[in-house]
Coordinates of C-alpha atoms in Angstrom, one line a residue:
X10 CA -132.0 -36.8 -24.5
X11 CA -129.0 -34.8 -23.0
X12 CA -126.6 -36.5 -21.6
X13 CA -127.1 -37.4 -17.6
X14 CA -125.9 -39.2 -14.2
X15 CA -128.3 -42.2 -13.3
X16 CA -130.9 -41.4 -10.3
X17 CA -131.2 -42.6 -7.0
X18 CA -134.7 -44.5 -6.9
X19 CA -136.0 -45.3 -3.6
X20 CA -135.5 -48.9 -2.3
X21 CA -139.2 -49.2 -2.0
X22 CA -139.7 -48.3 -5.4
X23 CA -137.0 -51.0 -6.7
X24 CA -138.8 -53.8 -4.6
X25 CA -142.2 -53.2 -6.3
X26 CA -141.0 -53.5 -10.0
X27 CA -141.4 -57.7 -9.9
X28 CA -144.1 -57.9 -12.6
X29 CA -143.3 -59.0 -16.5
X30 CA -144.5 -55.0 -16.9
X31 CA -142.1 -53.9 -14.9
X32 CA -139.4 -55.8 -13.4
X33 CA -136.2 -54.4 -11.5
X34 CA -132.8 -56.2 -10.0
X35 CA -130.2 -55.0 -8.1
X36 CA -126.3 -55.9 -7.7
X37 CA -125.2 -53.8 -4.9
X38 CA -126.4 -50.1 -5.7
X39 CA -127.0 -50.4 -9.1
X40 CA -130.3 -50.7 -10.4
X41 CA -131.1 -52.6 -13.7
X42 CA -134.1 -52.6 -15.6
X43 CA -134.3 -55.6 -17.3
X44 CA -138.0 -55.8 -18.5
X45 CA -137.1 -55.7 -21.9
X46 CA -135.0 -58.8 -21.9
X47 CA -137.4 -60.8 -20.0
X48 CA -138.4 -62.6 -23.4
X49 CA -135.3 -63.7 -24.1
X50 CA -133.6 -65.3 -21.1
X51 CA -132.9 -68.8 -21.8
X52 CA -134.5 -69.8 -18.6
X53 CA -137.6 -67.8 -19.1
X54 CA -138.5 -64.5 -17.9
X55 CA -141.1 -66.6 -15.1
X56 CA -137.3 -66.9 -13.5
X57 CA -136.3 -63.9 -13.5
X58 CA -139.3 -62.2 -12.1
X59 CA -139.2 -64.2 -8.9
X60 CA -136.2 -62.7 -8.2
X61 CA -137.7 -59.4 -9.6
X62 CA -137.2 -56.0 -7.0
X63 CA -134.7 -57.9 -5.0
X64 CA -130.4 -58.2 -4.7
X65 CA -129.7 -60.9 -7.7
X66 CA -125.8 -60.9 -6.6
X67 CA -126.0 -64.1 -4.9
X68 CA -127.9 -66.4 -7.4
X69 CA -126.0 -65.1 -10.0
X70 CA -123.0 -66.7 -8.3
X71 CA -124.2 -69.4 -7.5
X72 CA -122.7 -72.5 -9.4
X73 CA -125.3 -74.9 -7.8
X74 CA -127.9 -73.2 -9.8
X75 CA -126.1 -71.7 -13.0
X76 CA -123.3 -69.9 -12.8
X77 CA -123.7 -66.7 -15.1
X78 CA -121.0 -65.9 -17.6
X79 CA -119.4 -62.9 -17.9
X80 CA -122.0 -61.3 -20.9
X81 CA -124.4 -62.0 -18.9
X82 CA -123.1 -59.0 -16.6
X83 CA -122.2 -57.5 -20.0
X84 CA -126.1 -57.7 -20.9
X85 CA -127.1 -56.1 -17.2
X86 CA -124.7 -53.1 -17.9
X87 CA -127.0 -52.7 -20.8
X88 CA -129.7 -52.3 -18.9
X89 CA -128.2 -50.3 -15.8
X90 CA -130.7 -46.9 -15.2
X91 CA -129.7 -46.0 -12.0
X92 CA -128.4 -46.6 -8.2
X93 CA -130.2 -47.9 -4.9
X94 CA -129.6 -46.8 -1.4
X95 CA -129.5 -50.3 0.3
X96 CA -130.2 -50.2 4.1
X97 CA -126.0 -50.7 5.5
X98 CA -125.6 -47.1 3.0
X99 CA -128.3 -45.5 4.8
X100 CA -127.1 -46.3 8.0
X101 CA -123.7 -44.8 7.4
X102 CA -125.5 -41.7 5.6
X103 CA -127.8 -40.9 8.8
X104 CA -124.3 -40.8 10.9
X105 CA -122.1 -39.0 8.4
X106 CA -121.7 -35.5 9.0
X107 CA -121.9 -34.9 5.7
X108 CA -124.6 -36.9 4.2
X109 CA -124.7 -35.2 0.9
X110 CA -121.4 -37.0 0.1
X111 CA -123.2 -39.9 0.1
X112 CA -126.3 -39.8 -1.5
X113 CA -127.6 -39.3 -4.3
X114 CA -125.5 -42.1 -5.4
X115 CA -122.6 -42.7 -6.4
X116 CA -120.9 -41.0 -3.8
X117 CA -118.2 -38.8 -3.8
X118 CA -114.3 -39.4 -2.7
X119 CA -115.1 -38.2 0.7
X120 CA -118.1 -40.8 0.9
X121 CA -116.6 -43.9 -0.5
X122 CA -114.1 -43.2 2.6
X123 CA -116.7 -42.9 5.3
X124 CA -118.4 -46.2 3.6
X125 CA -115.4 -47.9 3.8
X126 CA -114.5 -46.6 7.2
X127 CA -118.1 -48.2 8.3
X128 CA -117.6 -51.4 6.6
X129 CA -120.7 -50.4 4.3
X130 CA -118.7 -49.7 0.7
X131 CA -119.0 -53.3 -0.9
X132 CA -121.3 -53.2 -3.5
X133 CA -121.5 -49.4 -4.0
X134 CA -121.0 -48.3 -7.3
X135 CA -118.1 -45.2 -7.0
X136 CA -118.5 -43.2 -10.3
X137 CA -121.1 -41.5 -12.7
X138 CA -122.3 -43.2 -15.7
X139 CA -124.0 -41.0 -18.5
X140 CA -126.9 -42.1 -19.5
X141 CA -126.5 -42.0 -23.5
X142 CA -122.7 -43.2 -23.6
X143 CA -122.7 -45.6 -20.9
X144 CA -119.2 -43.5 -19.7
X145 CA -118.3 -42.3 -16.5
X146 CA -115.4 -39.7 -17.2
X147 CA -112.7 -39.3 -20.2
X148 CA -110.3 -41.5 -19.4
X149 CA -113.2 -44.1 -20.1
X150 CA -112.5 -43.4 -23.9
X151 CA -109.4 -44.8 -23.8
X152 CA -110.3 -48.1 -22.1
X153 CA -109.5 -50.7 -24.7
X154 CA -112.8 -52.8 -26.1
X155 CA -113.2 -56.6 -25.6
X156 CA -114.3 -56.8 -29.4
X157 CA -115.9 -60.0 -29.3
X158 CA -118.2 -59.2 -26.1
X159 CA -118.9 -56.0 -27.3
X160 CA -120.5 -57.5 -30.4
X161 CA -122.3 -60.3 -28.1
X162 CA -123.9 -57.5 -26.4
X163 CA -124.9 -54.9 -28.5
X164 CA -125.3 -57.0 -31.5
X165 CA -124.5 -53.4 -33.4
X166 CA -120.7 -54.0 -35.4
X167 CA -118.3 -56.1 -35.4
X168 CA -114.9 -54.5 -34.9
X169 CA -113.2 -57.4 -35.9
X170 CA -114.7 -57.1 -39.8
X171 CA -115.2 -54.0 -42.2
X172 CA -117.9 -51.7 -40.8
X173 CA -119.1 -49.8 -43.9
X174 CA -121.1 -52.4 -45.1
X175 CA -122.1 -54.0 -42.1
X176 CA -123.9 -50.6 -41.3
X177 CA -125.2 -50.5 -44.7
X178 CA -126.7 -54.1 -44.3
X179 CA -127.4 -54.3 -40.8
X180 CA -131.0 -53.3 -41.3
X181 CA -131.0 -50.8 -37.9
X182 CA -133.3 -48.5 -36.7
X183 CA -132.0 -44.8 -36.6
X184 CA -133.0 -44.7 -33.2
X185 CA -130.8 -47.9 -32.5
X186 CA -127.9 -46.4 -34.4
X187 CA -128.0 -43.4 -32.5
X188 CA -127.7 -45.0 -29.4
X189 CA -125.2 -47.6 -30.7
X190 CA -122.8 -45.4 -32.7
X191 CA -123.0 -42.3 -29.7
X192 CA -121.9 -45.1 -27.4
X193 CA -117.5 -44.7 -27.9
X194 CA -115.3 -47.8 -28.0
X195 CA -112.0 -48.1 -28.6
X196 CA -110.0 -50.4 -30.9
X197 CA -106.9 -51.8 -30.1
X198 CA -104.7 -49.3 -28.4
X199 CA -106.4 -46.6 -30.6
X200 CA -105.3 -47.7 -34.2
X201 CA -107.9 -48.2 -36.7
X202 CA -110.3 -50.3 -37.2
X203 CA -111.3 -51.6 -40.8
X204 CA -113.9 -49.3 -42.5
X205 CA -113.9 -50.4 -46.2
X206 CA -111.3 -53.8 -45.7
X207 CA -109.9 -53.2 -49.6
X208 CA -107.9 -50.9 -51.4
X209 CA -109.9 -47.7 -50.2
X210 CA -108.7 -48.1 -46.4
X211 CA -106.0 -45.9 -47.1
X212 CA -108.3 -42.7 -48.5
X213 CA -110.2 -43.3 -44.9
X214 CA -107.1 -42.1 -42.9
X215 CA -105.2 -39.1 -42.8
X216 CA -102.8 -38.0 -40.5
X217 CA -102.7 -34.6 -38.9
X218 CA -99.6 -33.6 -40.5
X219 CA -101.5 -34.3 -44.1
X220 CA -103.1 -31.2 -43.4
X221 CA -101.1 -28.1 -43.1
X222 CA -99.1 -29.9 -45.8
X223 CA -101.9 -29.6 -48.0
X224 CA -103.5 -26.6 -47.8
X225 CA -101.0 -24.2 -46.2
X226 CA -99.5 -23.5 -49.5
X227 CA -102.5 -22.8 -51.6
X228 CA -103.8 -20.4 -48.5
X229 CA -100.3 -18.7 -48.7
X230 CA -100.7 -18.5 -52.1
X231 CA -103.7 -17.0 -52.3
X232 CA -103.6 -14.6 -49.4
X233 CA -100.4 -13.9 -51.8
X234 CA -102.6 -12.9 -54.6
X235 CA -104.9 -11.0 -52.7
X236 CA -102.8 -8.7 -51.3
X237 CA -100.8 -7.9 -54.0
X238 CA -103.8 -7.0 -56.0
X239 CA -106.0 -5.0 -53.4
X240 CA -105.4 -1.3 -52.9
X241 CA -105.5 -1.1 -49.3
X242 CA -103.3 -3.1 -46.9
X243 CA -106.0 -2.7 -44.5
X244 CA -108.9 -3.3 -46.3
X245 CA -106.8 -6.5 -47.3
X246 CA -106.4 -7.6 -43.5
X247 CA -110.0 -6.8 -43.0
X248 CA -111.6 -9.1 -45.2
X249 CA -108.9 -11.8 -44.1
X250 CA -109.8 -11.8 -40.7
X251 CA -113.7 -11.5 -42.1
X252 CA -113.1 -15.0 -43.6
X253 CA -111.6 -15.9 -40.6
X254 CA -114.7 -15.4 -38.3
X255 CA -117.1 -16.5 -40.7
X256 CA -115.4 -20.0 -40.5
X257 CA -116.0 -20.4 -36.7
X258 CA -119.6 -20.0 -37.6
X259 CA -118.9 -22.2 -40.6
X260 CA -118.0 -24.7 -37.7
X261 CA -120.8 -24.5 -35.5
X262 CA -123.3 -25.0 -38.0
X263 CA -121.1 -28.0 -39.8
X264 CA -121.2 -29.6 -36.4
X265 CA -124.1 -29.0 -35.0
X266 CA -126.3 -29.1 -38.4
X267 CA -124.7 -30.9 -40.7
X268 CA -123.0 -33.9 -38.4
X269 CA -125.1 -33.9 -35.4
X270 CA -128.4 -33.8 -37.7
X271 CA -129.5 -36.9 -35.7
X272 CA -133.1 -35.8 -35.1
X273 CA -133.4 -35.5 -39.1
X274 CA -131.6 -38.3 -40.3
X275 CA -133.7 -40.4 -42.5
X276 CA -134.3 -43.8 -40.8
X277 CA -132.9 -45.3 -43.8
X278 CA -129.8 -47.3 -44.5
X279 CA -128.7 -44.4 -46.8
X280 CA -129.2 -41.5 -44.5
X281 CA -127.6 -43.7 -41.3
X282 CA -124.3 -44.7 -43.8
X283 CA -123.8 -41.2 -45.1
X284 CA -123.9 -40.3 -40.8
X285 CA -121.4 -42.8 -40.0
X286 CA -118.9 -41.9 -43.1
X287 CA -119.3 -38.0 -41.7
X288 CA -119.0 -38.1 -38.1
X289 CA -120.8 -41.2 -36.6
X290 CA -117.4 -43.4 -36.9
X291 CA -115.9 -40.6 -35.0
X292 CA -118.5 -40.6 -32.4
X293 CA -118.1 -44.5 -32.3
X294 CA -114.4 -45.0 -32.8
X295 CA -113.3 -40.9 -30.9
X296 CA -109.7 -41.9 -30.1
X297 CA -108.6 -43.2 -33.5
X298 CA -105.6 -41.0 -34.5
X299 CA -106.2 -41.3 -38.2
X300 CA -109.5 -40.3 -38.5
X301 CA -110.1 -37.3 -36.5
X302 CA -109.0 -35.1 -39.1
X303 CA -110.8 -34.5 -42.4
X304 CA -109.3 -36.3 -45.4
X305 CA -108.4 -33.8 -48.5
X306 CA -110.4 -35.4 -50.7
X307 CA -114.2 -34.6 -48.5
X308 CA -112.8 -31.4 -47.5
X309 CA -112.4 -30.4 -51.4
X310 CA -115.8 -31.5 -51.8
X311 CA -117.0 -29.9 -48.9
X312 CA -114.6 -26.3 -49.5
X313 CA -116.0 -26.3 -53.2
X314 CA -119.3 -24.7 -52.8
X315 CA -117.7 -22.3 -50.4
X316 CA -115.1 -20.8 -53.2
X317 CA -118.6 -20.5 -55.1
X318 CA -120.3 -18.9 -52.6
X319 CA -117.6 -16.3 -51.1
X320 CA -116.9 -15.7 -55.4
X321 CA -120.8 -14.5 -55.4
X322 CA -121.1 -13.0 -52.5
X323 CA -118.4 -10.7 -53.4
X324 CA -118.9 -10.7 -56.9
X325 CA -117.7 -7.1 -57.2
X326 CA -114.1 -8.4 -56.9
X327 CA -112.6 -11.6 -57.6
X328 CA -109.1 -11.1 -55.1
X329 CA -111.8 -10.0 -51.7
X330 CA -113.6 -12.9 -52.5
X331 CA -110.6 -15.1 -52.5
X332 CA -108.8 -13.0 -49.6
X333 CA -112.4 -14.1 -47.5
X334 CA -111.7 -17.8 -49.1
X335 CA -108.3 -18.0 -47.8
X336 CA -109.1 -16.7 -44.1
X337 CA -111.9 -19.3 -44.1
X338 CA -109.6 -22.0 -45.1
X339 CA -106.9 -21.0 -42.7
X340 CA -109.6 -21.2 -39.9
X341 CA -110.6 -24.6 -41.0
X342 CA -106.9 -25.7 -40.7
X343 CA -106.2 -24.7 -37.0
X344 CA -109.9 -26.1 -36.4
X345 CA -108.6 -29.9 -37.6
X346 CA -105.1 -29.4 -36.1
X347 CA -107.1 -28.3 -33.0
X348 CA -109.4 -31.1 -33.1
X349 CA -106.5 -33.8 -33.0
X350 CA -104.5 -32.2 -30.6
X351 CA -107.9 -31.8 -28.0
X352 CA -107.6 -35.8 -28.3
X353 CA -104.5 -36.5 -28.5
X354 CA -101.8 -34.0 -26.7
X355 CA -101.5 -32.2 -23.7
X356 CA -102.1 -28.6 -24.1
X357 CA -101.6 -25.1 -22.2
X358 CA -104.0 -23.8 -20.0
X359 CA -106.7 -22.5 -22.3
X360 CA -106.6 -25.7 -24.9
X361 CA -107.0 -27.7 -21.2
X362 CA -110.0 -26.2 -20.6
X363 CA -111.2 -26.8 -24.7
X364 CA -109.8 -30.4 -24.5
X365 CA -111.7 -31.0 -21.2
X366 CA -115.1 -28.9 -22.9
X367 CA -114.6 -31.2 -25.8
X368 CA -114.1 -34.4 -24.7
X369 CA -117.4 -34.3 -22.4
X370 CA -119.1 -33.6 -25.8
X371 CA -117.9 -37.6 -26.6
X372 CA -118.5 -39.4 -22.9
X373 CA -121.4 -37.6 -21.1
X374 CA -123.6 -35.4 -23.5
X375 CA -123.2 -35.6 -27.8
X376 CA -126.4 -33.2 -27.8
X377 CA -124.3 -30.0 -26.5
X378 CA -121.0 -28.7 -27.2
X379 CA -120.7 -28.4 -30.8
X380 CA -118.1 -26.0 -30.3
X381 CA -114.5 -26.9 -30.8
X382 CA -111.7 -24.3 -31.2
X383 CA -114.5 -22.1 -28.6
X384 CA -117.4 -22.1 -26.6
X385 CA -118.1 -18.9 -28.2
X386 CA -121.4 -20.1 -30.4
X387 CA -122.7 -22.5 -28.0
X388 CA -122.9 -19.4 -26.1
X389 CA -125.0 -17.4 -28.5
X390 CA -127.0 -20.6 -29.5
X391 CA -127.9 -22.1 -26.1
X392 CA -126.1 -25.0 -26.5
X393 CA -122.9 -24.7 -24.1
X394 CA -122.2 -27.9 -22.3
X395 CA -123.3 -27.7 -19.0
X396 CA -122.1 -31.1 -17.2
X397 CA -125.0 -32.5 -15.0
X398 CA -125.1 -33.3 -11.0
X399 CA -126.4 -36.1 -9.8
X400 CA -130.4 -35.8 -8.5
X401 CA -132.4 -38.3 -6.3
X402 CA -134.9 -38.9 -8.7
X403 CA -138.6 -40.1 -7.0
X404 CA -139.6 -42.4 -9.7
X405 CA -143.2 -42.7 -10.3

């Protein structure tokens, strides 16, 4: 499912999910759906549905009967699928001038001030949340992770161990690990956390420096090669850029086929380890500097079939084939560099505009937006970002 605001539901639609079928609470304006963990409340989910439909704010607080910890908020949040228009919000709405700052829920800047000018804000929830990350805006990928409740909650990984083989033997579902490892956290101020815990940690990073430093020279050298041996300067230049232009296709189709092949994965610890070595960790883990880029040693295994394929494909010649190579491999170089700097610099005008396309890609919608150094074949594929508006939604 794309990535999407929460609804509005109608308050009469909240009050009549009270059943063990269907049972709905409410803190303020947000709406939770908590049927699924009626089984395993530790007072019974006969408890919880007496208070099911209705405002839980107050008993939740309230020491005489149990005072609720702070994961049991934690758990809630996990269950948050959408926003309630309580009777104080519609008051203010049916006096604003403008009651489409209001609702559909949250409201906007110019809302929140006319709630709080009435008195009527408390409790009103005053940003998006996407649906499939549980994020409201960039700035959310950033926001440090409280490790411990994080694993409390989700019961997914533990940040504070290795995570390679605790994916491997965590025994998830693909459609679990989909949902876990699309929803970002960050570790510690953004340094890494452990992936392997021995002596392979260090062939899991790679700084962004690593990689001009590596393959500048061999493109140089073989663009070198190429020209010197082709006949025609131009002819040279054109099968250059060619290699050049195939590799933002090369991109697309890495990124949207290759990493994003979530629908295909096998539900099988094999196929979900192999996703989180490729790109799930950066979907998890987006703001970690030293793994954003491609490490030489999966890029070499990755580039190899490529030299085979441009060295067929152009059989006819072996210095057009590697002049194709080399534009190809330069492409993939200002791809990486562009990839870390999108995360982690600011940029000129244009790159603000990719940074901003990008990093929507990571907290609202991980199903669009493949594209990083353009929009250019999202365009041509139908799969351009698009960031959603909130609806009223009349649930059924």
């Amino acid at each position: 499912m794309p990535g999407r605001t929460l609804p509005t539901i109608l308050s009469s639609d909240v009050e009549s999910r009270n059943t063990t079928k269907s049972c709905y609470v409410t803190l303020g304006t947000k709406v939770f759906d908590i049927t699924p963990f009626l089984a395993d409340h530790p007072g019974g989910g006969d408890l919880i549905v007496q208070y099911g439909g209705k405002d839980v704010t107050e008993i939740m607080g309230d020491e005489i009967s149990h005072t609720h910890s702070e994961a049991a908020y934690e758990i809630l949040d996990d269950h948050l699928i959408g926003f309630v228009a309580t009777a104080p919000v519609m008051k203010t709405t049916v006096k604003s001038d403008r009651p489409d700052n209001i609702i559909p829920l949250p409201p906007n800047k110019e809302g929140m001030q006319e709630l709080y000018a009435n008195g009527t804000a408390d409790g009103v929830a005053s940003k998006n949340v996407y649906s499939t990350t549980g994020m409201s805006s960039a700035e959310d990928l950033s926001v440090e992770t409280d490790l411990s409740a994080d694993y409390r909650t989700h019961q997914f990984l533990d940040l504070n161990r290795p995570l390679l083989m605790q994916v491997w033997n965590g025994g998830f579902s693909k459609k679990f690990y989909l949902e876990q490892v699309h929803r970002p956290r960050h570790y510690k101020g953004g340094a890494s956390a452990p992936l392997f815990g021995n002596f392979l940690e260090p062939l899991s990073k790679t700084a962004w420096w690593v990689i001009p430093i590596v393959w500048l020279p061999p493109v140089a050298y073989g663009t070198f090669l190429s020209f010197m041996n082709l006949p025609n300067t131009f002819a040279w230049a054109a099968y250059w850029i060619l290699g050049l232009g195939i590799w933002t296709l090369v991109e697309y189709v890495l990124h949207r086929g290759l990493f994003h092949v979530d629908y295909y994965l096998p539900d099988n610890r094999v196929g979900i380890t192999v996703h989180f070595l490729l790109h799930g960790i950066h979907h998890y883990l987006p703001m970690d500097k030293l793994r954003l880029v491609m490490p030489p040693t999966l890029f070499i295994a990755l580039a190899t079939p490529f030299w085979k394929l441009a060295h067929a494909v152009f059989f006819y010649n072996w210095y057009v084939a590697t002049a194709v190579f080399c534009g190809g491999i330069f492409g993939y170089v200002c791809y990486d560099l562009t990839h870390y700097f999108l995360h982690h610099r600011t940029l000129p005008s244009y790159y603000r505009e990719l940074k901003k396309y990008h990093l929507q890609h990571h907290f609202a919608d991980y199903e669009n937006g493949f594209g990083v150094t353009s929009r250019f074949w999202d365009r041509v594929f139908g799969t351009e970002l698009v960031m959603p508006i909130p609806k009223v939604v009349k649930a059924t």
